[in-house]
Short mmCIF file of C-alpha atoms in Angstrom, two decimals:
data_model
loop_
_atom_site.label_atom_id
_atom_site.label_comp_id
_atom_site.label_asym_id
_atom_site.label_seq_id
_atom_site.Cartn_x
_atom_site.Cartn_y
_atom_site.Cartn_z
CA MET A 521 51.21 -19.86 25.40
CA SER A 522 49.61 -16.39 25.32
CA LEU A 523 45.91 -15.58 25.24
CA THR A 524 44.97 -14.18 21.82
CA PRO A 525 41.88 -12.28 20.63
CA GLN A 526 40.78 -15.14 18.33
CA PRO A 527 38.58 -16.97 20.89
CA TYR A 528 36.64 -13.73 21.31
CA ASN A 529 36.18 -13.01 17.60
CA ARG A 530 32.38 -13.04 17.77
CA LEU A 531 32.28 -10.65 20.73
CA LEU A 532 34.86 -8.37 19.11
CA GLU A 533 32.73 -8.24 15.97
CA VAL A 534 29.78 -7.17 18.12
CA PHE A 535 31.97 -4.52 19.73
CA TYR A 536 33.12 -3.24 16.34
CA PHE A 537 29.69 -2.86 14.71
CA GLY A 538 28.11 -1.91 18.04
CA LEU A 539 30.47 1.05 18.35
CA LYS A 540 29.86 1.94 14.72
CA TRP A 541 26.07 1.92 15.14
CA GLY A 542 25.94 3.39 18.63
CA LEU A 543 24.73 0.26 20.43
CA VAL A 544 27.96 -0.18 22.39
CA ILE A 545 30.03 2.46 24.19
CA LYS A 546 33.79 2.62 24.57
CA ALA A 547 33.55 2.04 28.33
CA ASP A 548 31.98 -1.40 27.74
CA VAL A 549 34.91 -2.48 25.57
CA VAL A 550 37.56 -1.09 27.93
CA LYS A 551 35.93 -2.76 30.94
CA TRP A 552 35.89 -6.09 29.10
CA SER A 553 39.58 -5.84 28.24
CA ASP A 554 40.40 -4.79 31.83
CA ASP A 555 38.53 -7.85 33.13
CA ILE A 556 40.47 -10.09 30.75
CA ILE A 557 43.75 -8.61 31.95
CA MET A 558 42.84 -8.92 35.64
CA ALA A 559 41.68 -12.54 35.30
CA ALA A 560 44.52 -13.72 33.08
CA GLU A 561 46.63 -16.57 34.42
CA GLU A 562 48.80 -16.73 31.31
CA ASP A 563 50.61 -14.35 29.01
CA LEU A 564 48.36 -11.95 27.12
CA ASP A 565 48.48 -10.73 23.57
CA TYR A 566 49.41 -7.03 23.65
CA PHE A 567 46.10 -6.33 21.91
CA PHE A 568 44.24 -6.47 25.25
CA ILE A 569 46.58 -3.92 26.84
CA GLU A 570 46.28 -1.58 23.86
CA LEU A 571 42.51 -1.89 24.00
CA SER A 572 42.48 -1.11 27.70
CA MET A 573 44.62 1.99 27.15
CA SER A 574 42.79 3.25 24.05
CA LYS A 575 41.91 6.94 24.10
CA ASN A 576 38.82 7.17 21.89
CA VAL A 577 36.23 5.19 19.95
CA ASN A 578 38.11 5.42 16.64
CA GLU A 579 41.22 3.94 18.22
CA VAL A 580 39.18 1.10 19.72
CA MET A 581 37.57 0.35 16.35
CA GLU A 582 40.93 0.37 14.57
CA LEU A 583 42.41 -2.03 17.11
CA ILE A 584 39.46 -4.41 16.83
CA GLU A 585 39.42 -4.21 13.04
CA SER A 586 43.08 -5.21 12.95
CA VAL A 587 42.37 -8.57 14.63
CA VAL A 588 38.72 -9.43 14.06
CA ASN A 589 37.59 -11.81 11.35
CA LYS A 590 34.28 -10.45 10.07
CA ASN A 591 32.69 -13.79 9.26
CA THR A 592 29.12 -12.46 9.41
CA ASP A 593 28.03 -15.04 11.97
CA PRO A 594 24.21 -15.02 12.38
CA ILE A 595 24.69 -14.92 16.15
CA VAL A 596 26.26 -11.47 15.76
CA GLY A 597 23.15 -10.08 14.06
CA ARG A 598 20.93 -11.60 16.73
CA VAL A 599 23.03 -10.11 19.51
CA PHE A 600 22.48 -6.68 17.95
CA LEU A 601 18.74 -7.35 17.98
CA GLY A 602 19.00 -8.23 21.67
CA LEU A 603 20.94 -5.05 22.43
CA THR A 604 18.43 -3.02 20.41
CA TYR A 605 15.56 -4.56 22.37
CA ARG A 606 17.10 -3.62 25.73
CA GLN A 607 17.84 -0.04 24.72
CA LEU A 608 14.46 0.52 23.08
CA GLU A 609 12.62 -0.95 26.06
CA ASP A 610 14.59 1.32 28.42
CA ASN A 611 14.02 4.35 26.14
CA ILE A 612 17.77 4.76 25.63
CA ILE A 613 17.47 5.01 21.85
CA GLU A 614 14.79 6.56 19.65
CA LEU A 615 12.75 4.75 17.04
CA GLN A 616 14.49 6.54 14.19
CA LYS A 617 17.82 5.09 15.31
CA VAL A 618 16.21 1.66 15.74
CA CYS A 619 15.03 1.87 12.14
CA ALA A 620 18.59 2.55 10.90
CA ILE A 621 20.04 -0.25 13.05
CA MET A 622 17.52 -2.79 11.78
CA ASP A 623 18.36 -1.84 8.20
CA ASN A 624 22.07 -2.29 8.96
CA ILE A 625 21.49 -5.69 10.55
CA ALA A 626 19.44 -6.86 7.58
CA LEU A 627 22.16 -5.64 5.21
CA LEU A 628 24.66 -7.93 6.94
CA ASN A 629 22.64 -10.71 5.27
CA THR A 630 23.40 -13.25 7.99
CA LEU A 631 19.88 -13.92 9.26
CA THR A 632 17.07 -16.03 7.83
CA ASP A 633 14.65 -14.72 5.20
CA TYR A 634 11.93 -14.59 7.87
CA GLU A 635 14.07 -12.39 10.12
CA ASN A 636 15.30 -10.11 7.32
CA ASP A 637 11.77 -9.69 5.94
CA SER A 638 10.51 -8.83 9.43
CA LEU A 639 13.29 -6.26 9.87
CA TYR A 640 12.61 -4.57 6.53
CA GLN A 641 8.86 -4.55 7.20
CA LEU A 642 9.30 -3.02 10.66
CA ALA A 643 11.77 -0.46 9.29
CA ASP A 644 9.23 0.56 6.63
CA GLU A 645 6.46 0.82 9.24
CA LEU A 646 8.72 2.90 11.46
CA GLN A 647 9.44 5.30 8.60
CA GLU A 648 5.72 5.71 7.95
CA ALA A 649 5.02 6.14 11.68
CA LEU A 650 7.71 8.81 11.98
CA GLN A 651 5.95 10.80 9.27
CA SER A 652 2.45 10.30 10.65
CA GLY A 653 3.41 10.64 14.31
CA GLN A 654 1.68 7.38 15.29
CA LEU A 655 4.71 5.80 16.93
CA GLU A 656 3.39 3.90 19.94
CA TYR A 657 1.79 1.04 18.00
CA VAL A 658 4.92 0.48 15.89
CA ARG A 659 7.12 0.71 18.99
CA THR A 660 5.04 -2.02 20.65
CA GLU A 661 5.13 -4.16 17.51
CA THR A 662 8.90 -3.74 17.27
CA LEU A 663 9.42 -4.75 20.90
CA GLU A 664 7.19 -7.81 20.39
CA PHE A 665 9.48 -8.94 17.56
CA LEU A 666 12.76 -8.08 19.31
CA VAL A 667 11.83 -9.75 22.61
CA LEU A 668 12.84 -13.08 21.05
CA TYR A 669 16.46 -11.88 21.29
CA GLU A 670 16.37 -10.36 24.78
CA ASP A 671 18.66 -13.02 26.32
CA PHE A 672 21.59 -11.88 24.18
CA VAL A 673 23.66 -9.48 26.31
CA LEU A 674 27.34 -8.55 26.29
CA ASN A 675 28.24 -10.24 29.55
CA ASN A 676 26.90 -13.73 28.68
CA TYR A 677 29.12 -14.21 25.63
CA HIS A 678 29.75 -17.89 26.37
CA GLU A 679 25.99 -18.57 26.43
CA TRP A 680 25.31 -17.10 22.99
CA PRO A 681 25.48 -20.43 21.09
CA ALA A 682 22.91 -22.04 23.41
CA ILE A 683 20.63 -18.99 23.23
CA ASN A 684 21.01 -19.00 19.46
CA GLN A 685 19.78 -22.60 19.29
CA GLN A 686 16.57 -21.59 21.05
CA VAL A 687 16.11 -18.63 18.71
CA GLU A 688 16.70 -20.78 15.61
CA THR A 689 14.08 -23.27 16.80
CA HIS A 690 11.55 -20.46 17.23
CA VAL A 691 12.42 -18.94 13.85
CA PHE A 692 12.09 -22.35 12.17
CA ASN A 693 8.66 -22.85 13.73
CA MET A 694 7.53 -19.38 12.67
CA THR A 695 8.81 -19.95 9.13
CA GLN A 696 7.01 -23.29 8.96
CA GLN A 697 3.81 -21.68 10.23
CA ILE A 698 3.98 -18.96 7.57
CA GLU A 699 4.64 -21.54 4.85
CA ASP A 700 1.66 -23.62 6.04
CA GLU A 701 -0.56 -20.52 6.08
CA ASN A 702 0.57 -19.54 2.58
CA GLU A 703 -0.02 -23.06 1.31
CA ALA A 704 -3.50 -23.12 2.87
CA TYR A 705 -4.27 -19.74 1.30
CA GLU A 706 -3.10 -20.91 -2.13
CA ASP A 707 -5.19 -24.09 -1.83
CA ALA A 708 -8.24 -21.99 -0.90
CA GLN A 709 -7.60 -19.72 -3.89
CA LYS A 710 -7.33 -22.73 -6.19
CA ARG A 711 -10.58 -24.20 -4.85
CA THR A 712 -12.34 -20.85 -5.31
CA ALA A 713 -11.02 -20.53 -8.86
CA ALA A 714 -12.08 -24.11 -9.64
CA MET A 715 -15.58 -23.41 -8.28
CA HIS A 716 -15.86 -20.25 -10.38
CA LYS A 717 -14.70 -22.15 -13.45
CA PHE A 718 -17.23 -24.92 -12.81
CA THR A 719 -20.05 -22.38 -12.32
CA ILE A 720 -19.20 -20.61 -15.58
CA LYS A 721 -19.13 -23.93 -17.44
CA MET A 722 -22.51 -24.94 -16.03
CA VAL A 723 -24.03 -21.58 -17.02
CA LEU A 724 -22.63 -21.96 -20.54
CA TYR A 725 -23.89 -25.55 -20.82
CA MET A 726 -27.35 -24.47 -19.68
CA LEU A 727 -27.29 -21.60 -22.17
CA ILE A 728 -26.33 -23.91 -25.03
CA LEU A 729 -28.95 -26.49 -23.97
CA GLY A 730 -31.59 -23.75 -23.88
CA ALA A 731 -30.55 -22.58 -27.33
CA GLU A 732 -30.76 -26.13 -28.71
CA THR A 733 -34.21 -26.54 -27.18
CA VAL A 734 -35.44 -23.33 -28.80
CA ILE A 735 -33.98 -24.34 -32.17
CA ILE A 736 -35.49 -27.83 -32.04
CA THR A 737 -38.95 -26.68 -30.93
CA LYS A 738 -38.83 -23.70 -33.33
CA PRO A 739 -41.46 -21.41 -31.81
CA ASN A 740 -43.95 -19.38 -33.86
CA LEU A 741 -41.77 -16.76 -35.53
CA GLU A 742 -44.68 -14.41 -36.18
CA TYR A 743 -44.12 -12.93 -32.74
CA LYS A 744 -41.17 -10.57 -32.38
CA PHE A 745 -40.06 -12.05 -29.03
CA ASN A 746 -39.99 -15.59 -30.48
CA LYS A 747 -38.18 -14.37 -33.55
CA ASP A 748 -35.50 -12.58 -31.47
CA LEU A 749 -35.16 -15.57 -29.15
CA TYR A 750 -34.75 -17.93 -32.11
CA ALA A 751 -32.09 -15.66 -33.69
CA LEU A 752 -30.23 -15.42 -30.41
CA SER A 753 -30.38 -19.20 -29.98
CA LEU A 754 -28.89 -19.69 -33.44
CA LEU A 755 -26.10 -17.24 -32.59
CA VAL A 756 -25.31 -19.02 -29.28
CA PHE A 757 -25.38 -22.43 -30.93
CA GLY A 758 -23.17 -21.22 -33.80
CA ILE A 759 -20.59 -19.83 -31.38
CA ALA A 760 -20.65 -23.07 -29.39
CA MET A 761 -20.01 -25.08 -32.56
CA CYS A 762 -17.20 -22.78 -33.74
CA TYR A 763 -15.37 -22.62 -30.40
CA PRO A 764 -13.63 -26.05 -30.64
CA VAL A 765 -12.36 -25.22 -34.15
CA VAL A 766 -11.07 -21.80 -33.03
CA TRP A 767 -9.40 -23.41 -29.98
CA ILE A 768 -7.64 -26.02 -32.18
CA ILE A 769 -6.40 -23.33 -34.56
CA TYR A 770 -5.19 -21.20 -31.64
CA ARG A 771 -3.23 -24.07 -30.06
CA SER A 772 -1.73 -24.99 -33.42
CA LEU A 773 -0.52 -21.43 -33.98
CA ILE A 774 0.99 -21.32 -30.48
CA LYS A 775 2.97 -24.51 -31.16
CA LEU A 776 3.97 -23.30 -34.60
CA PHE A 777 5.43 -19.98 -33.43
CA ARG A 778 6.79 -21.16 -30.10
CA VAL A 779 10.51 -20.39 -29.80
#
């Protein structure tokens, strides 16, 4: 039974997009196929020999594309983040290229919402930093995010599933933390709104009570201040009495014209 490319589908997918985006070089792919050929103890699919003898990047990509099943595995996207981390840390690629790669990874739509949102946010910050020239802070922030994926490298292909489990645990914890923070913020906003509503009600109740007191005591209206205060109290009291009727009419009209 011959050795086929199928067991290496995930790695071949990384090779394909890595070559396309400039994260992988042809020599890496040829060396891998040479190692497969040298270590083989069984018949090989001719694909490995063709890959080893390929002349240029386009030929390599065509060969891989002919056998690879692009199943958009989330591990593939995370491997790219690991490769990006290594090359950015070693100053092999520039931030502008990192920005394009992160956009491409997010567009694969294989990662979690937390990861995709982080990628888009960092890409936006990188674009702004490229215009303003303040790159160092964004570079540090990008490395701090990408370091989570640093264990993904090309030569530990068989360890990717185990590494991915660790990454998924971290991502789940971060997602849960963000959800808890958002929930706490919303609860705080609700409490603040409730307190404001209560304060407004108390002020209105005190205003109405004051107006009733003025109306009941009916001060000497010969003085202009007393006369104005009495008129204002009547106005406040009248509005307070009309409000429930207006509210009932409003709710009735809403129900009547509701589609």
